Short mmCIF file of C-alpha atoms in Angstrom, two decimals:
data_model
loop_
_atom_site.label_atom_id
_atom_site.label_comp_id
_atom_site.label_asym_id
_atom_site.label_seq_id
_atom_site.Cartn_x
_atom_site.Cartn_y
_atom_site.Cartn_z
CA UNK A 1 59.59 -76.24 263.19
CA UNK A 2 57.39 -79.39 263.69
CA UNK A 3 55.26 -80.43 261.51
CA UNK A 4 52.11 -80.16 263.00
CA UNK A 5 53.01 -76.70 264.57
CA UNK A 6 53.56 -75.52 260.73
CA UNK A 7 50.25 -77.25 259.78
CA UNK A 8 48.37 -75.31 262.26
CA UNK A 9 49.96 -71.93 261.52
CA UNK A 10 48.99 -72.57 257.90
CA UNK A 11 45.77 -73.48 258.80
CA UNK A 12 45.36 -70.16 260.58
CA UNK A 13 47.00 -68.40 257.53
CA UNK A 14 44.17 -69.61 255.36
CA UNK A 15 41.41 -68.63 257.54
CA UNK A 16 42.94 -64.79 257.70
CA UNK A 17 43.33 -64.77 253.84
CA UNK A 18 39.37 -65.79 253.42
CA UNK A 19 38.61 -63.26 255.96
CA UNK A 20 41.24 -60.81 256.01
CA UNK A 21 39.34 -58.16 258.71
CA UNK A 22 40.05 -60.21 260.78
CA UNK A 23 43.90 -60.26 261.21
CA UNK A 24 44.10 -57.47 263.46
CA UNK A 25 42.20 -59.74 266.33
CA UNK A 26 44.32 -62.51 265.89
CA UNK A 27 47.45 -60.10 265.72
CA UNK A 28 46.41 -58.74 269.41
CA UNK A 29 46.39 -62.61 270.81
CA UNK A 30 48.84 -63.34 273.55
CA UNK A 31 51.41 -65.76 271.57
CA UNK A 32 51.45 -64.51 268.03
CA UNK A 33 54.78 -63.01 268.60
CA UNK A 34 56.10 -66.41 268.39
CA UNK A 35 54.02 -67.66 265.51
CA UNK A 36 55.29 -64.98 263.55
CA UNK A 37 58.39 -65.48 264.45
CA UNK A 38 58.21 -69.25 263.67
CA UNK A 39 56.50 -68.39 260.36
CA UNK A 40 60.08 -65.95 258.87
CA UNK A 41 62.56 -68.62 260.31
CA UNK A 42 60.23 -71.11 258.83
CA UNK A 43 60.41 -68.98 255.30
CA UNK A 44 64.16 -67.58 255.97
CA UNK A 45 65.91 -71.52 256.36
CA UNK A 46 63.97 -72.96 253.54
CA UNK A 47 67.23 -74.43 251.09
CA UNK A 48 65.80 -73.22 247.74
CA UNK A 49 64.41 -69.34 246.62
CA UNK A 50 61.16 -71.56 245.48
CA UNK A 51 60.91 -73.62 248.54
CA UNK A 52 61.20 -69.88 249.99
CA UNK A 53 58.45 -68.73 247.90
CA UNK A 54 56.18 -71.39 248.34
CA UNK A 55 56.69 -71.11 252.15
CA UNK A 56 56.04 -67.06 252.06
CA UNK A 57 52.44 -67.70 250.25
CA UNK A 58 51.71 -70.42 252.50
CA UNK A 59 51.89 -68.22 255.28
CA UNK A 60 51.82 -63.99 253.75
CA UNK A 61 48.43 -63.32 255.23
CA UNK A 62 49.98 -63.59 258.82
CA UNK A 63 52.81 -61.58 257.79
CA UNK A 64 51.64 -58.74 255.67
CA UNK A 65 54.58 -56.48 256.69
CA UNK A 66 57.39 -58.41 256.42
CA UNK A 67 60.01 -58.20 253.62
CA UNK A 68 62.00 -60.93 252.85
CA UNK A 69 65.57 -60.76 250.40
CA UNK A 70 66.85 -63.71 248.91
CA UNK A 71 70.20 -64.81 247.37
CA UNK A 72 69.38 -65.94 244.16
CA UNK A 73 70.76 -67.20 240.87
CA UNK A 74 68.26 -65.20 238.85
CA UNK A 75 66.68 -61.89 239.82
CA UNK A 76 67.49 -58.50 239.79
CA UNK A 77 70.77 -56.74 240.43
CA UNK A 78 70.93 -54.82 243.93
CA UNK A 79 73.18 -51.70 242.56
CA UNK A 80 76.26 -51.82 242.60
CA UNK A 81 75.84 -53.80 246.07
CA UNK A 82 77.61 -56.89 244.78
CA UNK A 83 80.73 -58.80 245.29
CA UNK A 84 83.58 -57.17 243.14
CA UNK A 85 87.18 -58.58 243.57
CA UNK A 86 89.88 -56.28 242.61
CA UNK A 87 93.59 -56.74 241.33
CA UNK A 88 96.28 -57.15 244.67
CA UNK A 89 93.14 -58.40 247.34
CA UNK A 90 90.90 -55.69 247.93
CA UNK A 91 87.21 -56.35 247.36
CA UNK A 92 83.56 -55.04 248.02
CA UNK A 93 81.31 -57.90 249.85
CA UNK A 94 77.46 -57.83 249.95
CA UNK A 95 75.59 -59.42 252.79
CA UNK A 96 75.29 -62.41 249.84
CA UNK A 97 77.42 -64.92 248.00
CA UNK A 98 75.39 -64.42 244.59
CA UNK A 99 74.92 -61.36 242.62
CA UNK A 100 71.63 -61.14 242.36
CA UNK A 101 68.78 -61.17 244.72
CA UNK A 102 64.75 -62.24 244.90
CA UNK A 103 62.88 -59.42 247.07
CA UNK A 104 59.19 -60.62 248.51
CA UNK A 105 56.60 -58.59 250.26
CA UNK A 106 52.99 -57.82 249.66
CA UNK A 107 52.92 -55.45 246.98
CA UNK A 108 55.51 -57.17 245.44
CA UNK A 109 54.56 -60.36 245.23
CA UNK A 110 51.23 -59.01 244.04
CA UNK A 111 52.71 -57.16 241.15
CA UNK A 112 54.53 -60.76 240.25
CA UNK A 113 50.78 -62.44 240.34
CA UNK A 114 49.61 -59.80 238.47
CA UNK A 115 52.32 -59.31 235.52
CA UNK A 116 54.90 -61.81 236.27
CA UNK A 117 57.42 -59.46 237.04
CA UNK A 118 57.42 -56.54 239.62
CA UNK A 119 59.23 -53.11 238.92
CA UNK A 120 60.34 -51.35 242.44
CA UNK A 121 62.77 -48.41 242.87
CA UNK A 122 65.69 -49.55 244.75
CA UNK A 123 69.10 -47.78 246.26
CA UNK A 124 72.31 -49.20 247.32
CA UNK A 125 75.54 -48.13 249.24
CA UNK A 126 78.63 -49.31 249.46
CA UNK A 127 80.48 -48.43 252.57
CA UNK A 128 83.98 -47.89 253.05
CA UNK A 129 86.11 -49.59 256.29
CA UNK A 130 88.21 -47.98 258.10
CA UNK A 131 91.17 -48.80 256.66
CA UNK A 132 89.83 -48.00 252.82
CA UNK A 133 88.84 -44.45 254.05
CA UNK A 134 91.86 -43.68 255.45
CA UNK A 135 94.07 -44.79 252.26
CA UNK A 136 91.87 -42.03 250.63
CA UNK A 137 93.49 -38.87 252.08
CA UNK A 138 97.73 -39.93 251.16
CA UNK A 139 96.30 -41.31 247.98
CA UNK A 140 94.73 -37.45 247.09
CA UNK A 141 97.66 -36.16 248.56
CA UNK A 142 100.20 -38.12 246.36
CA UNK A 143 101.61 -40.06 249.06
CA UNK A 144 100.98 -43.45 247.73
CA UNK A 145 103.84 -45.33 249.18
CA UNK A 146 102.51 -48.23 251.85
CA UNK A 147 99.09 -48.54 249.91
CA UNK A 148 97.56 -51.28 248.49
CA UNK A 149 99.00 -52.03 244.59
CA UNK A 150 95.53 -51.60 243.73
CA UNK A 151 94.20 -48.82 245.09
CA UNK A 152 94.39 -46.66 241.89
CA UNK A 153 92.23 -49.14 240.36
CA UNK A 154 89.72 -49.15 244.03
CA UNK A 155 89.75 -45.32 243.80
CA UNK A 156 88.91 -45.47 240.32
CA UNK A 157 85.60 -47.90 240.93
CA UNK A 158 84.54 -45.69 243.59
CA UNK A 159 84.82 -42.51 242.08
CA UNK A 160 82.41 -43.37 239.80
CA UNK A 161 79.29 -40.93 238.79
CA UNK A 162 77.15 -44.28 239.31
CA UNK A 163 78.89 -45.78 242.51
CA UNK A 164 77.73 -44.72 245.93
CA UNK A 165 80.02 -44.85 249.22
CA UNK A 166 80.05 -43.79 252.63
CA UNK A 167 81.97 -43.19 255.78
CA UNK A 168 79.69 -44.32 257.92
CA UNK A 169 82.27 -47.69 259.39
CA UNK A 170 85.02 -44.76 259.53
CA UNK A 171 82.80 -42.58 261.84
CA UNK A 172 81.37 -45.22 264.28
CA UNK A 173 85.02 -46.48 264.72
CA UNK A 174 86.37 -43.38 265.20
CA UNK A 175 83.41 -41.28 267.45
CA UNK A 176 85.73 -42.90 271.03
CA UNK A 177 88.81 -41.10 269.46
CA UNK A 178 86.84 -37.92 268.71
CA UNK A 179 86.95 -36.80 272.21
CA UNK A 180 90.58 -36.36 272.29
CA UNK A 181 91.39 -33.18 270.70
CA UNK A 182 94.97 -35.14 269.26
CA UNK A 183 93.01 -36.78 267.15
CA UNK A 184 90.74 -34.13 265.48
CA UNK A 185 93.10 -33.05 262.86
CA UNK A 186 94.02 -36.58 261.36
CA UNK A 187 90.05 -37.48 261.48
CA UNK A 188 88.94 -34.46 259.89
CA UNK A 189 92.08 -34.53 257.13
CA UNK A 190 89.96 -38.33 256.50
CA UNK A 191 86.60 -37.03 256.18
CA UNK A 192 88.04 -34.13 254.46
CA UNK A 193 89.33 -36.78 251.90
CA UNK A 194 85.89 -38.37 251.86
CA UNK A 195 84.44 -35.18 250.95
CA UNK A 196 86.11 -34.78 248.07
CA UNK A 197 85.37 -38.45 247.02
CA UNK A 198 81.86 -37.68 246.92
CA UNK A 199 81.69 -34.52 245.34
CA UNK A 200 84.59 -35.64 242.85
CA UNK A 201 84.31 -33.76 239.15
CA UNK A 202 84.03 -37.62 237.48
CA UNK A 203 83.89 -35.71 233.92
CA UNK A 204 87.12 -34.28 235.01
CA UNK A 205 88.78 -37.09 236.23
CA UNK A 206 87.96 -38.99 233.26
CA UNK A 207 89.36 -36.66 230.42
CA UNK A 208 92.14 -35.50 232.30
CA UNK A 209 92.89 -37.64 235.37
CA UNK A 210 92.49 -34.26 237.62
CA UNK A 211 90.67 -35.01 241.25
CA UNK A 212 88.92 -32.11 241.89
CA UNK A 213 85.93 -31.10 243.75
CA UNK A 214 82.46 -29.64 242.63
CA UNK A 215 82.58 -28.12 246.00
CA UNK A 216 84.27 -25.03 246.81
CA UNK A 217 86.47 -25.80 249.96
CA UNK A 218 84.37 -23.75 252.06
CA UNK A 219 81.76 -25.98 251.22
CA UNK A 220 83.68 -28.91 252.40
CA UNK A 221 84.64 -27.84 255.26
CA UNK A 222 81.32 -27.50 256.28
CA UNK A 223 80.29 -30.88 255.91
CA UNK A 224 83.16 -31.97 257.39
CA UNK A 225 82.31 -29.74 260.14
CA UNK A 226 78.82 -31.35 260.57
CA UNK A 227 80.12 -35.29 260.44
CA UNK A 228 82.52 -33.87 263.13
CA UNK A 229 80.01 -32.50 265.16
CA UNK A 230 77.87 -35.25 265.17
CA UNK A 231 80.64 -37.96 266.07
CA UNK A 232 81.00 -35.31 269.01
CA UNK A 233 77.80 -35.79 270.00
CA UNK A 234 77.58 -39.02 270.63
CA UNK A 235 80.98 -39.05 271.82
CA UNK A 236 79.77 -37.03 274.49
CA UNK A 237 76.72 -38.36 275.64
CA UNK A 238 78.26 -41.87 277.70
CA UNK A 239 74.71 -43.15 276.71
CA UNK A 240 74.59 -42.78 273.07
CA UNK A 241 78.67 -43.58 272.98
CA UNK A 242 77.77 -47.33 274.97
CA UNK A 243 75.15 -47.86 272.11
CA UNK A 244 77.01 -47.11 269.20
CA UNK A 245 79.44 -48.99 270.70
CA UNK A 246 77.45 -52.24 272.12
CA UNK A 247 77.91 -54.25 269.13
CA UNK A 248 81.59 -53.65 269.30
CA UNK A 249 82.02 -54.44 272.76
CA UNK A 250 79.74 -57.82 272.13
CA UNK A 251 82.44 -59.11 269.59
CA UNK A 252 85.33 -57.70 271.38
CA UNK A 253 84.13 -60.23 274.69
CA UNK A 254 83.37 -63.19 272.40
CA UNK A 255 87.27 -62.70 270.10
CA UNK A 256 88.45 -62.57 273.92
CA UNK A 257 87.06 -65.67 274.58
CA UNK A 258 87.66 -67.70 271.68
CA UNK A 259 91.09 -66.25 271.71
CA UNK A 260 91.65 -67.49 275.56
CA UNK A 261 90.88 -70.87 274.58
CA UNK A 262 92.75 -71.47 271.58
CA UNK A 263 95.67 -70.28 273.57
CA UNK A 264 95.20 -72.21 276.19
CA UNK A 265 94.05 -75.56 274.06
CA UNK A 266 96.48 -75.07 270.93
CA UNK A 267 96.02 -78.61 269.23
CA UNK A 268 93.05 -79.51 266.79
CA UNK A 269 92.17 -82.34 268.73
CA UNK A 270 91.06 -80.13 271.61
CA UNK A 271 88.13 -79.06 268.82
CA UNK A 272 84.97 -80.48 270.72
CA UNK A 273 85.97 -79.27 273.82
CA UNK A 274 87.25 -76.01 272.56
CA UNK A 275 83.71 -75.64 270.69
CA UNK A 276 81.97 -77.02 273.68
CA UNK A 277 83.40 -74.52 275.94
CA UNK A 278 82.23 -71.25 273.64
CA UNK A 279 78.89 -72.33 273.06
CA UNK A 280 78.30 -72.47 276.90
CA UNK A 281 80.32 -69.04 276.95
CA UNK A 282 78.16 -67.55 275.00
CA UNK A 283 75.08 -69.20 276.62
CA UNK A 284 75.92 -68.19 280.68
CA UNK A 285 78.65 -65.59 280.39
CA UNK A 286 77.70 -63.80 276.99
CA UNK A 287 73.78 -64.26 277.66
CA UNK A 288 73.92 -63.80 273.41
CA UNK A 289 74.39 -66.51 270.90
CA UNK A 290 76.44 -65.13 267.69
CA UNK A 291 76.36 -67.47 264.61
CA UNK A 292 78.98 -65.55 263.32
CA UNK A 293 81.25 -65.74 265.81
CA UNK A 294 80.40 -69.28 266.69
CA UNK A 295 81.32 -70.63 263.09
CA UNK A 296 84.62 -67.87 263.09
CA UNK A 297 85.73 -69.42 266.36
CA UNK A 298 84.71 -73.28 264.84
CA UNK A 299 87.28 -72.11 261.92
CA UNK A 300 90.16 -71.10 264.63
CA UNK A 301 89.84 -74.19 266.84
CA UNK A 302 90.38 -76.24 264.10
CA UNK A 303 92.75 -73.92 261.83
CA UNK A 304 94.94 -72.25 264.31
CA UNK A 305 96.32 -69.03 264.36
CA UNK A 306 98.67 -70.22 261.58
CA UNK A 307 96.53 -70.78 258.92
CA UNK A 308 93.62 -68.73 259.87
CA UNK A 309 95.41 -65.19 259.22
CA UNK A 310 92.97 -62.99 260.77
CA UNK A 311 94.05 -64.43 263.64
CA UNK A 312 97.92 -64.68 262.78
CA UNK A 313 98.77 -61.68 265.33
CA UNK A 314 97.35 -63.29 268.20
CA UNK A 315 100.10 -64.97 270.04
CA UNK A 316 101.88 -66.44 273.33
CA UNK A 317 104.20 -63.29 274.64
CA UNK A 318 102.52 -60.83 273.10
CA UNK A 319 101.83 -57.37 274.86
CA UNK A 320 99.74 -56.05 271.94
CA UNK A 321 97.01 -58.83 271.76
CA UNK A 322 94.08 -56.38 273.48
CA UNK A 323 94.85 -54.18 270.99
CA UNK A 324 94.51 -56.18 268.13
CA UNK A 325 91.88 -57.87 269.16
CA UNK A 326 90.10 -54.43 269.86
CA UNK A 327 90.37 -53.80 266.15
CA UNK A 328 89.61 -57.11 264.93
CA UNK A 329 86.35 -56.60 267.30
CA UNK A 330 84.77 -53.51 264.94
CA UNK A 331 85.46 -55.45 262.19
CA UNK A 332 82.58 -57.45 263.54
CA UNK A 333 80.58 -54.38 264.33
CA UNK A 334 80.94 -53.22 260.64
CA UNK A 335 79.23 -56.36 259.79
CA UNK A 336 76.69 -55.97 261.76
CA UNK A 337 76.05 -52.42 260.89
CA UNK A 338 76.00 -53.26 257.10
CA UNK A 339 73.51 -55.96 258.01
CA UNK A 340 71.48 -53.10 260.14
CA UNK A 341 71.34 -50.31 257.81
CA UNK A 342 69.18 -52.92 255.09
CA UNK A 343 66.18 -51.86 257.23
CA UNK A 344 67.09 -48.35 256.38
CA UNK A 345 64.93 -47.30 253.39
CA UNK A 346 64.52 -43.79 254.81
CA UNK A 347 68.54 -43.66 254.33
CA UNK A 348 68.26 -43.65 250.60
CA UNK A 349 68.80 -40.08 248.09
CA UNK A 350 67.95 -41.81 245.04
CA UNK A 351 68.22 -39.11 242.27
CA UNK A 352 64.85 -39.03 241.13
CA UNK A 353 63.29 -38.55 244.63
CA UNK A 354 61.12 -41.69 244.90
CA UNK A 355 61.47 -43.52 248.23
CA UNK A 356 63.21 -46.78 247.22
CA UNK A 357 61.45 -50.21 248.34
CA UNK A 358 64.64 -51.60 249.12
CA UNK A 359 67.96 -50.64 250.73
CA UNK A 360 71.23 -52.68 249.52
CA UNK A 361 74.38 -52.35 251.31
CA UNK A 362 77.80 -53.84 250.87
CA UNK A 363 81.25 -52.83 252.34
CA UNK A 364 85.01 -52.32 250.50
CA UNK A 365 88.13 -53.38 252.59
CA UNK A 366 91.62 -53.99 251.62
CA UNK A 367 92.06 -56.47 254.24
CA UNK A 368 92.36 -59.53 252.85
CA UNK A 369 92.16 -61.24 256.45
CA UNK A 370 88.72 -59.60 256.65
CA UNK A 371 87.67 -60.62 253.55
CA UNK A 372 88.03 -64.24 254.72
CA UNK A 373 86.01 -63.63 257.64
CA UNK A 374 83.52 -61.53 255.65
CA UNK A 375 83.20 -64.64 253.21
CA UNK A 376 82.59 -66.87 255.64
CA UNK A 377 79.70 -66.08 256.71
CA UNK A 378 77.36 -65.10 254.13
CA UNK A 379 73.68 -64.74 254.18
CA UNK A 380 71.27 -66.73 251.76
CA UNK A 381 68.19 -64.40 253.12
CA UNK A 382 67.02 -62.00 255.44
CA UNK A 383 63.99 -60.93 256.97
CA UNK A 384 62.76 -57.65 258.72
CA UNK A 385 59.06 -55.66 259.05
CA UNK A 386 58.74 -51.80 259.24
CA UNK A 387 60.04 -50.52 262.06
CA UNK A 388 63.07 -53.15 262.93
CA UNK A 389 66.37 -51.61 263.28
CA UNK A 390 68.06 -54.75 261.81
CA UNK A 391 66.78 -58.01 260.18
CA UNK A 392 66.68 -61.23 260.83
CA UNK A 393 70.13 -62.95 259.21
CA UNK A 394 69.71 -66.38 257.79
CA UNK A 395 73.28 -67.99 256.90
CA UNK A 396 74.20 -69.76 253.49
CA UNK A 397 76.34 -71.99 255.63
CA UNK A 398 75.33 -74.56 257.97
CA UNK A 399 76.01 -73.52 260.73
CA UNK A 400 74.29 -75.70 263.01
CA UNK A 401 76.03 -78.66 260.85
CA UNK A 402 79.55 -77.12 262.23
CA UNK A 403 78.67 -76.44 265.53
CA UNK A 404 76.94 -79.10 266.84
CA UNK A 405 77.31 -82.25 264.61
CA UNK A 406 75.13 -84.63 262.69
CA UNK A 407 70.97 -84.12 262.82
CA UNK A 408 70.61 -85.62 265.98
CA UNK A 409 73.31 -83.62 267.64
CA UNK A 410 71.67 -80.61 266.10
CA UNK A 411 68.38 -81.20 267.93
CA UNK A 412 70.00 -81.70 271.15
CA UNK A 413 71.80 -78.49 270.57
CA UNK A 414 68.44 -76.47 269.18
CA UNK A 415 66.49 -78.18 272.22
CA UNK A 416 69.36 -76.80 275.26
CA UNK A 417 70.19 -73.61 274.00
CA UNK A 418 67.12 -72.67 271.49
CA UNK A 419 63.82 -73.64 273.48
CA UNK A 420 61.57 -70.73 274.62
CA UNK A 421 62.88 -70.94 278.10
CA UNK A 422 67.16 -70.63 277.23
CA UNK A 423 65.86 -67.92 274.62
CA UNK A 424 63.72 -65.68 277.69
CA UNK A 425 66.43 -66.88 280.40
CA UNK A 426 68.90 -64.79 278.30
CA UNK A 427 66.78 -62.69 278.04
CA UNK A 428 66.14 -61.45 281.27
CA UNK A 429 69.86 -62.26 282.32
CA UNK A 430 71.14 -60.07 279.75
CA UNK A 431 69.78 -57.07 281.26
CA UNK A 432 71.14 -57.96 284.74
CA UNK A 433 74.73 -58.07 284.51
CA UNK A 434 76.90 -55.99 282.63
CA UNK A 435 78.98 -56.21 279.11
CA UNK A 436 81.75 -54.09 280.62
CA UNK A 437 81.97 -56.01 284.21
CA UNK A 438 82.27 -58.97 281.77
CA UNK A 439 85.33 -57.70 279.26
CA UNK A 440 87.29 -56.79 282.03
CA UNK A 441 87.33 -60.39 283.39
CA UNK A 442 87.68 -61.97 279.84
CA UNK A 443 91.05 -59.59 279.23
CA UNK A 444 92.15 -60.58 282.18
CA UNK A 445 91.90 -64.31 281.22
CA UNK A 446 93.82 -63.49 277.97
CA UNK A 447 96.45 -61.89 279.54
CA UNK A 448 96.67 -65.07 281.44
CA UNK A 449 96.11 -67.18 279.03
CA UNK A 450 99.11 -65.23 276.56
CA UNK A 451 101.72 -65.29 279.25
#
């Protein structure tokens, strides 16, 4: 943000703190959208948790709603929302690369003025992938041949009184398969498995190593029947099914795309035009710009398929590319759903019935390709005000830097494909054409592309 511009905002933010009656009549003025906005990227890209603090009291009487999460050295712990490697690979990531976390709002930041410390209920979840859930029902069932080495030792963490999970990356993958009655049996035998996760005797599996549920199967089978019915439900409705699975279908078009071009432009050398040609993907075709994605597809251009595993199956000849990168696509959904469901508060069951403050999620896999994606692209801070259904993401890694170049590059970059009228051209684009219209064309250019 310029200088002056952030001069000007604070300026305002002073007057509204020395008259705070006030705020509601400059909240109704045409524009302050957009100084609010500038005033949480302003606070969110600050390099430092102080710098970050500073910023936020600069500017908190213009934001009174807004909660703000830091990665931080020092702080509190979110849960048992934090990154947790285990033995052979497998591993829980948090939206963060450090442990612990700074939280800022109003009451919050009050209660630190006041005491110098703040004490706020909290509640965390740690969801399991796809691929983790369904290790869980073979593993009950004895069958542990094919699973991870360390999935004894992943069952063991998650069974845990203290540790809470959930299906929820399992059931959004899976609500497009729940229509076909082939696959009802093998997705309830995985929620059935869940079930019994989360209703595990822990006393019992401790002094005797017995898994065994304080449900009666009847029980069971009724919650099962009730996750069921509600993956049918959206399932059913084409509406609901295209939401649930927009984010999907986002990531599926941009892996197509980044994908086509590698193929196509194999060698390293090709990087700035390789780059050059996503970006402005993602600009016309996409009508989105995806950080994530960008700084994934920066790491592929330059990597290859060789060395960048997550990629590995992604080849010349190869009639099952749309199908892998189909899967690698809700791998990017998952991310964004974990990122999502922070807003959440109203999501939490803490055991003592007070409505936590804050919602902390995280997410176990087994793949260690994911894991490599999920790492590189953490978050150092995000932002979101009541009634957002996800937060604003601010990334621990430059990823400006990587895209675009030195500082001057960067502004040249910020200016094309950032300024207020590329942000509301995309805007109004996006809602013209349509997502689908566009993956058909882009798998069409991959099969071309991989023959």
């Amino acid at each position: 943000m310029q200088h002056h511009a952030l001069q000007e905002i604070h300026h305002l933010a002073a007057f509204v703190a020395k008259f705070p009656k006030l705020f509601d009549e400059v909240k109704s003025r045409p524009g302050f959208e957009e100084i609010e906005r500038r005033i949480v990227a302003s606070i969110g890209n600050t390099d430092t948790v102080s710098d970050g603090l500073r910023a936020y009291e600069a500017a908190q009487s213009l934001i009174p709603n807004w909660k703000f999460v830091f990665a931080s050295a020092s702080g509190p712990l979110p849960g048992l929302s934090i990154n947790r490697n285990f033995s052979d690979g497998s591993a829980v990531r948090s939206l963060f690369p450090t442990e612990r976390v700074l939280v800022l709002d109003k009451e919050t930041h009050s209660s630190m003025l006041a005491h110098r410390d703040a004490i706020f209920p909290i509640d965390y979840s740690i969801a399991l992938d796809t691929q983790a859930l369904s290790y869980l029902a073979p593993f009950l069932e004895g069958a542990t041949k094919g699973l991870p080495d360390d999935f004894r030792e992943v069952f063991e963490f998650i069974a845990r009184d203290d540790v809470n999970v959930d299906p929820l990356p399992y059931m959004l993958e899976n609500i497009p398969n729940a229509k076909d009655e082939c696959n009802h049996f093998e997705i309830r035998r995985r929620l059935e498995a869940y079930e019994i996760l989360r209703t595990i005797d822990a006393q019992q599996l401790q002094e005797s190593g017995e898994v065994r549920s304080t449900l009666t199967p009847e029980e069971r089978r009724e919650n099962v029947k009730a996750r069921f019915a509600e993956m049918l439900e959206i399932g059913s409705d084409s509406k609901k099914l295209a939401a649930s699975m927009r984010d999907q279908t986002l990531s599926y078009c941009a892996l197509l795309k980044m994908a086509s071009i590698q193929l196509r432009k194999p060698s390293s050398s090709a990087y700035q035009s390789k780059i050059s040609e996503f970006v402005e993907f993602m600009d016309k075709e996409l009508k989105t710009m995806l950080a994530r994605e960008a700084i994934i597809a920066a790491s592929l251009f330059e990597r290859g398929q060789s060395k960048f595993k997550f990629f590995g199956k992604i080849q010349k000849k190869n009639d099952h590319n749309l199908k892998e990168l189909r899967a690698m696509a809700w791998d990017f959904a998952h991310i964004r759903h974990i990122e999502s469901v922070a807003t959440r508060i109203e999501w939490s069951h803490r055991d003592d019935g007070q409505q936590a403050r804050y919602f902390f999620p995280a997410l176990l896999t087994c793949d260690k390709r994911y894991i490599e994606v999920l790492d590189l692209y953490p978050l150092k801070c995000y932002a979101y005000k009541d009634g957002m259904s996800r937060p604003m993401p601010f990334p621990a890694v430059d990823w400006l830097q990587a895209i675009a170049g030195d500082e001057s590059a960067q502004n040249s970059f910020i200016g094309e494909y950032y300024s207020n009228e590329a942000v509301k051209r995309r805007d109004l684009e996006r809602h013209v054409g349509g997502l689908e219209e566009l993956k058909a064309k882009l798998e069409i250019e991959l099969l071309s592309a991989a023959s």
